[in-house]
JSON list of C-alpha atoms in Angstrom, two decimals:
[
{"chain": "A", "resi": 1, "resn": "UNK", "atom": "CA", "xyz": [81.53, -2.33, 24.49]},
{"chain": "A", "resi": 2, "resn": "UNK", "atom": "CA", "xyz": [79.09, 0.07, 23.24]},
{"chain": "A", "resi": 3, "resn": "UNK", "atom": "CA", "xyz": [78.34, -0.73, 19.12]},
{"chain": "A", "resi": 4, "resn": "UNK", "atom": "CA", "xyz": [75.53, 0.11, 16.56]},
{"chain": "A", "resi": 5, "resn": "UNK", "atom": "CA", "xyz": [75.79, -1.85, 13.95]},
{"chain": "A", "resi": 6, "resn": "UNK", "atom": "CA", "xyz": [73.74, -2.50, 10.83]},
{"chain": "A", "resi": 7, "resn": "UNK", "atom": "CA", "xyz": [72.65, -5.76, 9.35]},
{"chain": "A", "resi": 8, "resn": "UNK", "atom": "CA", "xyz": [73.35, -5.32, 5.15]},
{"chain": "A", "resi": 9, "resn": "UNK", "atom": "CA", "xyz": [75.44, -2.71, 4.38]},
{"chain": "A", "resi": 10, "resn": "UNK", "atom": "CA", "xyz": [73.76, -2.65, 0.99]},
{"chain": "A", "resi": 11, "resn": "UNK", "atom": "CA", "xyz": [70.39, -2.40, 0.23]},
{"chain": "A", "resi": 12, "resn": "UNK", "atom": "CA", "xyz": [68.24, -2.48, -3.54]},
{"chain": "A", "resi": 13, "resn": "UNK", "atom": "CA", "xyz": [64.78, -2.28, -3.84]},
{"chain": "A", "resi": 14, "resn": "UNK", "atom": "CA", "xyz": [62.87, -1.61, -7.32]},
{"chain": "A", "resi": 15, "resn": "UNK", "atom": "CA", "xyz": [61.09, 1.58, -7.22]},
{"chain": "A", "resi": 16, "resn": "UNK", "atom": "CA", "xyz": [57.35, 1.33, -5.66]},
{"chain": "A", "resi": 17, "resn": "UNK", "atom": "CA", "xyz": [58.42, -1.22, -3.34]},
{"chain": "A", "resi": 18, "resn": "UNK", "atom": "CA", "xyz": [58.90, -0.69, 0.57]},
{"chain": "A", "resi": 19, "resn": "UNK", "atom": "CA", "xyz": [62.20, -1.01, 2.18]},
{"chain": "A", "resi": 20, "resn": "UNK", "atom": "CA", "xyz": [63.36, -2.01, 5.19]},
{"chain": "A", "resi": 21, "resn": "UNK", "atom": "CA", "xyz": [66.61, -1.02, 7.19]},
{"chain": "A", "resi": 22, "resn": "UNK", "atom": "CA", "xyz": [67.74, -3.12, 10.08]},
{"chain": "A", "resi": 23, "resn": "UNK", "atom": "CA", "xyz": [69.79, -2.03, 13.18]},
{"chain": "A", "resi": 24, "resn": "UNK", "atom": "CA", "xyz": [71.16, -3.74, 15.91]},
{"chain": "A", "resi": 25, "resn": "UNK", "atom": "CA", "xyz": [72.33, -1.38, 19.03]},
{"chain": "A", "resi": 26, "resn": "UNK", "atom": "CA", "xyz": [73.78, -3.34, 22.55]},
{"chain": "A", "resi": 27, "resn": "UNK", "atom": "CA", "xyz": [73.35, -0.88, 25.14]},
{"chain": "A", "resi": 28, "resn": "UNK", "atom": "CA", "xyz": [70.64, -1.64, 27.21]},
{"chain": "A", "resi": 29, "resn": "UNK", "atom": "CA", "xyz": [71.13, 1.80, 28.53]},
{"chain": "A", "resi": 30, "resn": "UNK", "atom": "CA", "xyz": [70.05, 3.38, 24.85]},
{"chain": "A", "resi": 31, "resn": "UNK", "atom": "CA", "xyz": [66.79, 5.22, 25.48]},
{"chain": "A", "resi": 32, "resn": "UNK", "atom": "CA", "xyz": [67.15, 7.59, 22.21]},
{"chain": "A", "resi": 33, "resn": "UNK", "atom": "CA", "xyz": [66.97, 6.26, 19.00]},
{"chain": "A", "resi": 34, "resn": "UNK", "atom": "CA", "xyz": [67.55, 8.16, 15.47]},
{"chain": "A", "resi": 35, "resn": "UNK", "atom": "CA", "xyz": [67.42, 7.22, 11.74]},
{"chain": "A", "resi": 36, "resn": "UNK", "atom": "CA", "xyz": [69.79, 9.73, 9.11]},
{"chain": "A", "resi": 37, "resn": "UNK", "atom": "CA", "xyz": [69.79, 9.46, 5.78]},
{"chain": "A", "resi": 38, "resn": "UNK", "atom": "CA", "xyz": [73.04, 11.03, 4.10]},
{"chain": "A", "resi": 39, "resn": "UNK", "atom": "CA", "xyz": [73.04, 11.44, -0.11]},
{"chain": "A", "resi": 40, "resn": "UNK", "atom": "CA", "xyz": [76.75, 11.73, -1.48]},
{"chain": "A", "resi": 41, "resn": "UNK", "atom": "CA", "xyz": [78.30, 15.00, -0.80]},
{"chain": "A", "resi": 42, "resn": "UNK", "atom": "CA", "xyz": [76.07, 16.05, 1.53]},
{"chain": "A", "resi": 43, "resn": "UNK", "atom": "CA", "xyz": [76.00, 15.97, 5.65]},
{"chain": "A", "resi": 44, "resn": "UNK", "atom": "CA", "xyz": [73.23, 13.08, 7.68]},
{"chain": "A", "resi": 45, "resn": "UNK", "atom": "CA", "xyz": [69.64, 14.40, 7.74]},
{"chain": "A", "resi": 46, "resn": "UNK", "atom": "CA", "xyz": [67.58, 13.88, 10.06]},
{"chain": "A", "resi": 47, "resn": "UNK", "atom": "CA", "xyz": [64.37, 11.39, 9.35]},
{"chain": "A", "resi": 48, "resn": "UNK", "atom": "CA", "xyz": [62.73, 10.07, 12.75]},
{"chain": "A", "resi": 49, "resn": "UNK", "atom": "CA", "xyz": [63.19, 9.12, 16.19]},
{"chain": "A", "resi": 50, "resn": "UNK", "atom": "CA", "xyz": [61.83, 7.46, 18.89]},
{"chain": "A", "resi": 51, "resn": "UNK", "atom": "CA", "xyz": [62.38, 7.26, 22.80]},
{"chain": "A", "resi": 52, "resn": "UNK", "atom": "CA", "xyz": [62.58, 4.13, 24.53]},
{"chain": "A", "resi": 53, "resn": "UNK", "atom": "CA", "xyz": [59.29, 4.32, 25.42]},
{"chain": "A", "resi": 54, "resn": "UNK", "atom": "CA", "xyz": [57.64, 3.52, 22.39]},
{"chain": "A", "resi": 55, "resn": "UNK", "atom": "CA", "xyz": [57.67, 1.01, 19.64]},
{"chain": "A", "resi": 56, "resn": "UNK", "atom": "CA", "xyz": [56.36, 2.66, 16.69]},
{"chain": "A", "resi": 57, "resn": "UNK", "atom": "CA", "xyz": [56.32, 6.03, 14.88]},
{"chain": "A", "resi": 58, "resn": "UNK", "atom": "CA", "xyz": [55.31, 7.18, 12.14]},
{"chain": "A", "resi": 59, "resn": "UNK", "atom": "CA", "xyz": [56.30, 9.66, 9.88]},
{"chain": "A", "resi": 60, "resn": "UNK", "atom": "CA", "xyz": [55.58, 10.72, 6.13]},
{"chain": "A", "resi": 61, "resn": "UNK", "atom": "CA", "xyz": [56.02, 7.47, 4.06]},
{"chain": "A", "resi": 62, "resn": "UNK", "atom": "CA", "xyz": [58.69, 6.24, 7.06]},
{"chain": "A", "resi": 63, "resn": "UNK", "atom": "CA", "xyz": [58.01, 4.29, 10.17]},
{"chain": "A", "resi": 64, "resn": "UNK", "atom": "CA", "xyz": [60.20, 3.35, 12.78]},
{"chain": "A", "resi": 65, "resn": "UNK", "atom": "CA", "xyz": [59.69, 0.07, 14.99]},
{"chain": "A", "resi": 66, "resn": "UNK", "atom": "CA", "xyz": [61.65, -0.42, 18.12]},
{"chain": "A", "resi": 67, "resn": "UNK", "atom": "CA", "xyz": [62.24, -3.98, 20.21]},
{"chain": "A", "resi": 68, "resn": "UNK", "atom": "CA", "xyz": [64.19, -3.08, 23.25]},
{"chain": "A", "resi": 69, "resn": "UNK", "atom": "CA", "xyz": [63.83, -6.98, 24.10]},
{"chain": "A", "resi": 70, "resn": "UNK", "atom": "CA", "xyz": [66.02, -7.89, 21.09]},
{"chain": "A", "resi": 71, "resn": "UNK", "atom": "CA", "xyz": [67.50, -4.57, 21.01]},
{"chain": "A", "resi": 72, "resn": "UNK", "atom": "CA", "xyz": [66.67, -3.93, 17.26]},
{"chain": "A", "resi": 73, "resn": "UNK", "atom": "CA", "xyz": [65.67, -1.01, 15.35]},
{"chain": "A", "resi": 74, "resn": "UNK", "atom": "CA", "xyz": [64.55, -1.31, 11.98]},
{"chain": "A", "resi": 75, "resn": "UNK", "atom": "CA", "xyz": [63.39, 1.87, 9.24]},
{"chain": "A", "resi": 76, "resn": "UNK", "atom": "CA", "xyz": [60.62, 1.15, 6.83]},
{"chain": "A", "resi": 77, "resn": "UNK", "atom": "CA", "xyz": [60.60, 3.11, 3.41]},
{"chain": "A", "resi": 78, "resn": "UNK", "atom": "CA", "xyz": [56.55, 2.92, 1.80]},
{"chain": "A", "resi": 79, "resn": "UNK", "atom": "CA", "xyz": [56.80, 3.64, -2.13]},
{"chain": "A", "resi": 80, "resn": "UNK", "atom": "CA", "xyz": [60.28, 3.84, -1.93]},
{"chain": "A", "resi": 81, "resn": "UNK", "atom": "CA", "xyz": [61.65, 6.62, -4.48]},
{"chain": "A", "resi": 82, "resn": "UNK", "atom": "CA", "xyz": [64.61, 7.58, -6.50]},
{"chain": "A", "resi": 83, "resn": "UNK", "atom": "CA", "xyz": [65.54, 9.76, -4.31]},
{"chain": "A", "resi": 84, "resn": "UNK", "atom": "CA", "xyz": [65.29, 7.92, -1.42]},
{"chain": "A", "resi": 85, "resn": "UNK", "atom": "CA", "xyz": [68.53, 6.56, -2.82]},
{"chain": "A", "resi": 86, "resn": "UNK", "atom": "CA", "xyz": [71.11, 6.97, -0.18]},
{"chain": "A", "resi": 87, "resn": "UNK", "atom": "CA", "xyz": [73.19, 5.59, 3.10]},
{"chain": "A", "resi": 88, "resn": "UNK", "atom": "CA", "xyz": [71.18, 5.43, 6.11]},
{"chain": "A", "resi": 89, "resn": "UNK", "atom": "CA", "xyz": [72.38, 5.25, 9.51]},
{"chain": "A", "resi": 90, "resn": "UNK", "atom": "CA", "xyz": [71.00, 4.53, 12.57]},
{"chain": "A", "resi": 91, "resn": "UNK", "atom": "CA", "xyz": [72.63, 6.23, 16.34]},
{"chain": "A", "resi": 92, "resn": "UNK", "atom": "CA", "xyz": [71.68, 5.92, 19.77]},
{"chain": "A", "resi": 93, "resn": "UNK", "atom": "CA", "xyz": [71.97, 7.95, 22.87]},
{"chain": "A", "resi": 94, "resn": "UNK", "atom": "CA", "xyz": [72.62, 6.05, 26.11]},
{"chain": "A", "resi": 95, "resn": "UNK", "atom": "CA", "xyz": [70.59, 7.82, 29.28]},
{"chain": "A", "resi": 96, "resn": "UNK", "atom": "CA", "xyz": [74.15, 8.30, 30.86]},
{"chain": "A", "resi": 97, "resn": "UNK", "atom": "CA", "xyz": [75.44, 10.25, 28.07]},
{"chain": "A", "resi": 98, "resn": "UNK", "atom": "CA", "xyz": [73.11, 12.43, 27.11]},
{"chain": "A", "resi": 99, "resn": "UNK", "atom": "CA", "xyz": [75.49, 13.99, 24.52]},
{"chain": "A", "resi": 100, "resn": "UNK", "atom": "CA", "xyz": [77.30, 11.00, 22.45]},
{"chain": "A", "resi": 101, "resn": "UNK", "atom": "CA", "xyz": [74.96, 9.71, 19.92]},
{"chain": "A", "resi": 102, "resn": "UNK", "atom": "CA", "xyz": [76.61, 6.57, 18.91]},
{"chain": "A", "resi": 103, "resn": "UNK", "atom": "CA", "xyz": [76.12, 6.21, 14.81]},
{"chain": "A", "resi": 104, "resn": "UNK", "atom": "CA", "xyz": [76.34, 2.36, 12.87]},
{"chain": "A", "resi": 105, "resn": "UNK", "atom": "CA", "xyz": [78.53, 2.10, 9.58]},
{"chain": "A", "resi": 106, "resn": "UNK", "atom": "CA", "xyz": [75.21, 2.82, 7.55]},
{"chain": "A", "resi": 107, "resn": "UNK", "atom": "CA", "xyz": [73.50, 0.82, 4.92]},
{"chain": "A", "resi": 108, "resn": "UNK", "atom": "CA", "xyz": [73.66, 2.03, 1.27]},
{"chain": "A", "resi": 109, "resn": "UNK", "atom": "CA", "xyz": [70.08, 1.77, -0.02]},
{"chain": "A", "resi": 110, "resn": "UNK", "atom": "CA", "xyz": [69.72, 1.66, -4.15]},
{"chain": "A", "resi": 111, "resn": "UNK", "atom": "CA", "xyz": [66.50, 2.15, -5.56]},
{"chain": "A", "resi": 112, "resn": "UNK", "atom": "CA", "xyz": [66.15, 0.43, -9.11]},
{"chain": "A", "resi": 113, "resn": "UNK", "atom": "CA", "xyz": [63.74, 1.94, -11.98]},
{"chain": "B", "resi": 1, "resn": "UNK", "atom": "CA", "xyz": [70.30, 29.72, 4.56]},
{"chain": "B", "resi": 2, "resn": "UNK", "atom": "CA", "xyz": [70.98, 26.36, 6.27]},
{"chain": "B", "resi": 3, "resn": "UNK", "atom": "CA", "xyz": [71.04, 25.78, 10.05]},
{"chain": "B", "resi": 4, "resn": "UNK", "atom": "CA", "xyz": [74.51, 25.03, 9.81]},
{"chain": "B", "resi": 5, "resn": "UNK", "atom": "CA", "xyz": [77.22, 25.81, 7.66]},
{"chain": "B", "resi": 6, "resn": "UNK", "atom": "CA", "xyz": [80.80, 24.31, 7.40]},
{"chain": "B", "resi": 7, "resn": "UNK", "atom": "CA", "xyz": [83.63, 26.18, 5.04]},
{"chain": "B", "resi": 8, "resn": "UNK", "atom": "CA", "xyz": [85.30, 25.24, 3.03]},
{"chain": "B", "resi": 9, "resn": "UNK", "atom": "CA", "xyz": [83.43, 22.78, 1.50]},
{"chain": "B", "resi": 10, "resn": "UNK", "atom": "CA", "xyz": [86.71, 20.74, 0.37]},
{"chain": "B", "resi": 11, "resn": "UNK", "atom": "CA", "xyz": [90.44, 21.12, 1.01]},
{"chain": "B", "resi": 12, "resn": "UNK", "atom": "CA", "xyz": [93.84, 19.82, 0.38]},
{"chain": "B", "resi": 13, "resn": "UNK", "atom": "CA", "xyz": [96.42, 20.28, 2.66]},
{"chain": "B", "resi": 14, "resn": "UNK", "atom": "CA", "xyz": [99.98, 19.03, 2.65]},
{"chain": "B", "resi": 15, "resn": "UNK", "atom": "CA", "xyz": [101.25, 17.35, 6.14]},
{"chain": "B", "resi": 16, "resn": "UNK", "atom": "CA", "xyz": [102.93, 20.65, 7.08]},
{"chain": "B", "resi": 17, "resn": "UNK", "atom": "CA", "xyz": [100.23, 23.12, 6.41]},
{"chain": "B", "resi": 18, "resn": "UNK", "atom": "CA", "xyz": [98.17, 24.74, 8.80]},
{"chain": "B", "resi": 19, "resn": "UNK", "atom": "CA", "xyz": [94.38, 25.47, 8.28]},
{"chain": "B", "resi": 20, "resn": "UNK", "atom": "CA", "xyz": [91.17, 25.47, 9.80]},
{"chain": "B", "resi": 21, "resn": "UNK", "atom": "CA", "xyz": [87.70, 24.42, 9.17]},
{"chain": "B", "resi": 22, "resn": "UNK", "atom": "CA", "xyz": [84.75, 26.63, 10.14]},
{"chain": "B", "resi": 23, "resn": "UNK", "atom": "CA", "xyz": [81.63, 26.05, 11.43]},
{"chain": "B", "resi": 24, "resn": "UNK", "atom": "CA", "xyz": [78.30, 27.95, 12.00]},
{"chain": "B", "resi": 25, "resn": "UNK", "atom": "CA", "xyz": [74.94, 27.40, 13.46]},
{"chain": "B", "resi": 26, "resn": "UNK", "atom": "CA", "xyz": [71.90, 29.48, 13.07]},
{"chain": "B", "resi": 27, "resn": "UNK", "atom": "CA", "xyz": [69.57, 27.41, 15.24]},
{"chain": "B", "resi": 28, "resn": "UNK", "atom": "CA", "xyz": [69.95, 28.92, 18.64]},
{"chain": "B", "resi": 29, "resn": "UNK", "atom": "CA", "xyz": [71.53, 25.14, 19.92]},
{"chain": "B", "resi": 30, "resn": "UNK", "atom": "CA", "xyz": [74.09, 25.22, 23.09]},
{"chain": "B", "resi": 31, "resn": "UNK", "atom": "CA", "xyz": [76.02, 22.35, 21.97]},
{"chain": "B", "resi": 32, "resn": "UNK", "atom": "CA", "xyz": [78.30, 21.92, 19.02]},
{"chain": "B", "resi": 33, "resn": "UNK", "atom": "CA", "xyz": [80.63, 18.91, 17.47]},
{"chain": "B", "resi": 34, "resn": "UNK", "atom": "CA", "xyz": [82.98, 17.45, 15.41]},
{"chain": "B", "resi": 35, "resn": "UNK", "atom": "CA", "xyz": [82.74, 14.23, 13.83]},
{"chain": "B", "resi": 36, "resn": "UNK", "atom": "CA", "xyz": [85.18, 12.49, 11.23]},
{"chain": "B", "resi": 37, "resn": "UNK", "atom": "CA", "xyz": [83.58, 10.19, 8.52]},
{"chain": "B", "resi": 38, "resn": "UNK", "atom": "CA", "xyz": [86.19, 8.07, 7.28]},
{"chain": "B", "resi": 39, "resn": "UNK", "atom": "CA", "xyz": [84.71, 5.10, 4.50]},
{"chain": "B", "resi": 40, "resn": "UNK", "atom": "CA", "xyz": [82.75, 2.74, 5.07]},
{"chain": "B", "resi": 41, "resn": "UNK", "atom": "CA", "xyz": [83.17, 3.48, 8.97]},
{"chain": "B", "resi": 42, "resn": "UNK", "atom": "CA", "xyz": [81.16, 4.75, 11.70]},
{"chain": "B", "resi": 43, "resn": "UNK", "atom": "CA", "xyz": [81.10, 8.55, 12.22]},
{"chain": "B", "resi": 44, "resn": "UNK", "atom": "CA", "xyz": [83.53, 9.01, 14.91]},
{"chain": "B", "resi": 45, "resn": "UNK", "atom": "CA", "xyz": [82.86, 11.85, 17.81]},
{"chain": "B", "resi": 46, "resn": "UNK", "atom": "CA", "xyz": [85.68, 13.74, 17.97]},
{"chain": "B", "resi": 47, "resn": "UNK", "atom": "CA", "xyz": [84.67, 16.77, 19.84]},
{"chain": "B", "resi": 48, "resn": "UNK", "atom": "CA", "xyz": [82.04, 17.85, 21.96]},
{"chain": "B", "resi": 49, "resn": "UNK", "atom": "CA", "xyz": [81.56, 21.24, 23.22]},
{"chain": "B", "resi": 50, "resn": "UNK", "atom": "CA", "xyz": [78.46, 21.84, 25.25]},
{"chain": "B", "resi": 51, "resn": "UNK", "atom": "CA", "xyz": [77.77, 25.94, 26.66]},
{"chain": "B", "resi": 52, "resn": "UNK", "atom": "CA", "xyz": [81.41, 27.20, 24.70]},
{"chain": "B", "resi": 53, "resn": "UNK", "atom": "CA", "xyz": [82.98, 24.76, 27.34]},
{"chain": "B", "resi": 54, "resn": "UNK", "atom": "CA", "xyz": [84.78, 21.56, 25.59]},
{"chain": "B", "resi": 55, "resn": "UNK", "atom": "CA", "xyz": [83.28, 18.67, 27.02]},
{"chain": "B", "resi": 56, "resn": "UNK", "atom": "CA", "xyz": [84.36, 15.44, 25.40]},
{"chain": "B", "resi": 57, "resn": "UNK", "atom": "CA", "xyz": [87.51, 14.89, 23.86]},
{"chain": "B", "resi": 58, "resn": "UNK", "atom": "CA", "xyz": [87.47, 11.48, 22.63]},
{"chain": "B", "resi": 59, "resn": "UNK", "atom": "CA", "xyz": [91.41, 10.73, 22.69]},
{"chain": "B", "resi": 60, "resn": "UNK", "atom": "CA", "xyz": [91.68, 13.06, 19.32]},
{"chain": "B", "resi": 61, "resn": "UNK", "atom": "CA", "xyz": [95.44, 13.56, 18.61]},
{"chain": "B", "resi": 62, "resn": "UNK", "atom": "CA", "xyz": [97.04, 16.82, 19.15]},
{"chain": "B", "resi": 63, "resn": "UNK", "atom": "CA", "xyz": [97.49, 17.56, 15.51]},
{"chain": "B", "resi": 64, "resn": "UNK", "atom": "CA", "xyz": [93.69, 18.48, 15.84]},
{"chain": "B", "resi": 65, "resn": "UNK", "atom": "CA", "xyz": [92.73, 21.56, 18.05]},
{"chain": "B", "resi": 66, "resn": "UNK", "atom": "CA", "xyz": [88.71, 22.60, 18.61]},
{"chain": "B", "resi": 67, "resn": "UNK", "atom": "CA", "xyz": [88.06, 26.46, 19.05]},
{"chain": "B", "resi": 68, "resn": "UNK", "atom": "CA", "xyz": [84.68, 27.54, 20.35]},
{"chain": "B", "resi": 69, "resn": "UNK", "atom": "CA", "xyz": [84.42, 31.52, 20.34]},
{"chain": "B", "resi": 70, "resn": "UNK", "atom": "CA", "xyz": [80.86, 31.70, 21.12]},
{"chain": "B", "resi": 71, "resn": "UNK", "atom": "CA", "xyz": [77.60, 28.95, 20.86]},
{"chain": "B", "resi": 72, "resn": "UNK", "atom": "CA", "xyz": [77.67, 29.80, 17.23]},
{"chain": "B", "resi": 73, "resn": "UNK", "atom": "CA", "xyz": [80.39, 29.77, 15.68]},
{"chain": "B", "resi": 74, "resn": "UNK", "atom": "CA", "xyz": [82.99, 25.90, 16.13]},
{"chain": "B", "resi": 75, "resn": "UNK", "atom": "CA", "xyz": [86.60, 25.91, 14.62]},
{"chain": "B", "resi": 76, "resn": "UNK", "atom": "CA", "xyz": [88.71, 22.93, 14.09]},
{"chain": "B", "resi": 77, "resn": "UNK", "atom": "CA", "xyz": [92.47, 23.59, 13.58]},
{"chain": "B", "resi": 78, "resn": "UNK", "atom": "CA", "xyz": [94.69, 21.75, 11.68]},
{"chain": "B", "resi": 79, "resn": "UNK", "atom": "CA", "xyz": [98.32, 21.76, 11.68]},
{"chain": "B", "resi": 80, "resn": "UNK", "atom": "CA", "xyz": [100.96, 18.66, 10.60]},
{"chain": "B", "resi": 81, "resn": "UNK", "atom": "CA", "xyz": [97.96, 16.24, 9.42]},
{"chain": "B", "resi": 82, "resn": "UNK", "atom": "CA", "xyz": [99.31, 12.84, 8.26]},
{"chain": "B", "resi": 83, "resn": "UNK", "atom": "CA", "xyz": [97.65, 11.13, 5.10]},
{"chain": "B", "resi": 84, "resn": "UNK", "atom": "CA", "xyz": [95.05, 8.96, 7.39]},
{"chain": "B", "resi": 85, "resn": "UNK", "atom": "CA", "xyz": [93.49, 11.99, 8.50]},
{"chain": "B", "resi": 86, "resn": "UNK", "atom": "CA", "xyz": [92.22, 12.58, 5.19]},
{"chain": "B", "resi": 87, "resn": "UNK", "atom": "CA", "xyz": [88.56, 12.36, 5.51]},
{"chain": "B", "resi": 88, "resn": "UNK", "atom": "CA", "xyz": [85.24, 14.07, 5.42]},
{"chain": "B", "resi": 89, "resn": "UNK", "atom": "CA", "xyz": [84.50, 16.36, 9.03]},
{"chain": "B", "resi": 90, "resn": "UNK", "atom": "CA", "xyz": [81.45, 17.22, 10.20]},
{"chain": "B", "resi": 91, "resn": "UNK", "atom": "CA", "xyz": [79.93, 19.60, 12.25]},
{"chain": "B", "resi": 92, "resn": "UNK", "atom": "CA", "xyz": [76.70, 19.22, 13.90]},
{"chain": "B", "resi": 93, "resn": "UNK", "atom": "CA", "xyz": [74.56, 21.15, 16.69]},
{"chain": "B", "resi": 94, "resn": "UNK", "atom": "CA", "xyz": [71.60, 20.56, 19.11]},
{"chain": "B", "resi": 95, "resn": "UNK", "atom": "CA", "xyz": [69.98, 21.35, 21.79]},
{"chain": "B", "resi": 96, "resn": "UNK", "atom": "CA", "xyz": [71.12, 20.01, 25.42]},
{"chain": "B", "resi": 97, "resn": "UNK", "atom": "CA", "xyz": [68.69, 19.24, 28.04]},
{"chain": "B", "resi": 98, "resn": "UNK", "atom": "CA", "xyz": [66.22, 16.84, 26.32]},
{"chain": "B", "resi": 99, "resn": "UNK", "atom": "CA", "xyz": [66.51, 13.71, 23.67]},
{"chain": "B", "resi": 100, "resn": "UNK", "atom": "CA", "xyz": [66.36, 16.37, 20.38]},
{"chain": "B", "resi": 101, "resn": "UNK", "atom": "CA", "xyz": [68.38, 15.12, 17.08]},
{"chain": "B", "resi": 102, "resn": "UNK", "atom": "CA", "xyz": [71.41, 16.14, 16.27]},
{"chain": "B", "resi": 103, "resn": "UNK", "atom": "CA", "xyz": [71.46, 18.56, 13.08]},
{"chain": "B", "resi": 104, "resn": "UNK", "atom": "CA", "xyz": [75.10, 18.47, 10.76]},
{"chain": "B", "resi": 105, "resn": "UNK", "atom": "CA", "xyz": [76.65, 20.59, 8.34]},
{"chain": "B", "resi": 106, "resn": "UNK", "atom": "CA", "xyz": [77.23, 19.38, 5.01]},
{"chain": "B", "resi": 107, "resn": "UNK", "atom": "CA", "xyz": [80.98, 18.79, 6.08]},
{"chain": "B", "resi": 108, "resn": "UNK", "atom": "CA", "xyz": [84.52, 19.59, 4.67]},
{"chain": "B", "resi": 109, "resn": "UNK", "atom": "CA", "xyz": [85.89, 17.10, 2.18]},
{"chain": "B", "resi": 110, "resn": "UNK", "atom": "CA", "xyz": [89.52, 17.09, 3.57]},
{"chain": "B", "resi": 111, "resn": "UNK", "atom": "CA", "xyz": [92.73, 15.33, 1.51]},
{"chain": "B", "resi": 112, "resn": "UNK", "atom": "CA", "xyz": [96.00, 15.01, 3.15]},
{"chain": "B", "resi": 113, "resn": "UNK", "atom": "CA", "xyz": [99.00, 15.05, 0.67]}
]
């Protein structure tokens, strides 16, 4: 079936340095991709997409790399922050549901001082 | 003012209790839904309701009944809860017709005693 699924679920990376987030999604049908980023207490926020057809995006110190040929996602964090401290998760939306986004168990990142 | 706003923001309930969580979204969106987040699992669609019309159900038990008034405004009631439903709920809202994110509430911390 369908899954999402995350390669670490925990994460720490010294403040300054980047990070990286892995995913791994298995629908080939999966032509939406999201990262969220949820802090304790609060509800996912969302960072960045990308559609199927691209493999890159960039945002404000995140980018986003997609390989549909491995089906992989991955999240990179420049200068990583304090407050970048958090669980991120990454979803998909198959072209055949256009309403399910399909989340992975999330990977607690902990940035070290 | 957020684009969308769950109350209460925590709750205990005993299993024979009846309540309700609330949900409201200020961002003009068509589609509304519920998702549990239990630890250190996958955030589970429960409902979807796309137009004020449910949509999805995704084999939620009984003991959990979706309300949608109006495109605004999402209600889940509660009524005999056992101890596993404790969890946190969230509510989220977007925009159908195109790949657009998904934006949540900060949820409802719910505890089943």
């Amino acid at each position: 079936g369908e899954s999402v699924g995350l390669h670490l679920p925990t994460l720490s990376v010294q403040e300054g340095d980047n990070s990286i987030i892995n995913c791994a999604y298995s629908n080939s049908a999966s032509d939406y991709f999201i990262w969220y980023k949820q802090e304790s207490g609060k509800g996912p926020q969302f960072i960045i997409d990308i559609r199927s057809n691209m493999d890159k995006r960039q945002g404000q110190r995140v980018t986003v790399l997609l390989n549909k040929t491995v089906k992989h996602l991955s999240l990179q964090i420049a200068a990583t922050q304090p407050g970048d401290s958090a669980v991120y998760f990454c979803a998909d939306r198959s072209s055949g549901s256009a309403r399910q986004l399909t989340f992975g168990s999330g990977t607690q990142l902990t940035v070290l001082p | 003012e957020t684009g969308v706003t769950q109350t209460p923001r925590h709750l205990v309930m005993g299993m024979t209790n009846k309540k309700s969580l609330k949900c409201e979204q200020h961002l003009g969106h068509n589609a509304m839904y519920w998702y549990k987040q239990s630890a250190k699992k996958p955030l589970e669609l429960m409902f979807v309701y796309s137009l004020e019309e449910r949509v999805e159900n995704n084999s939620v038990p009984s003991r959990f009944s979706p309300e949608c008034p109006n495109s605004s405004h999402l209600f889940l009631h509660l009524h005999t809860l056992q101890p596993e439903d404790s969890a946190l709920y969230l509510c989220a809202s977007s925009q159908e017709g195109g790949n657009t994110e998904a934006f949540f509430g900060q949820g409802t911390r719910l505890t089943v005693v």
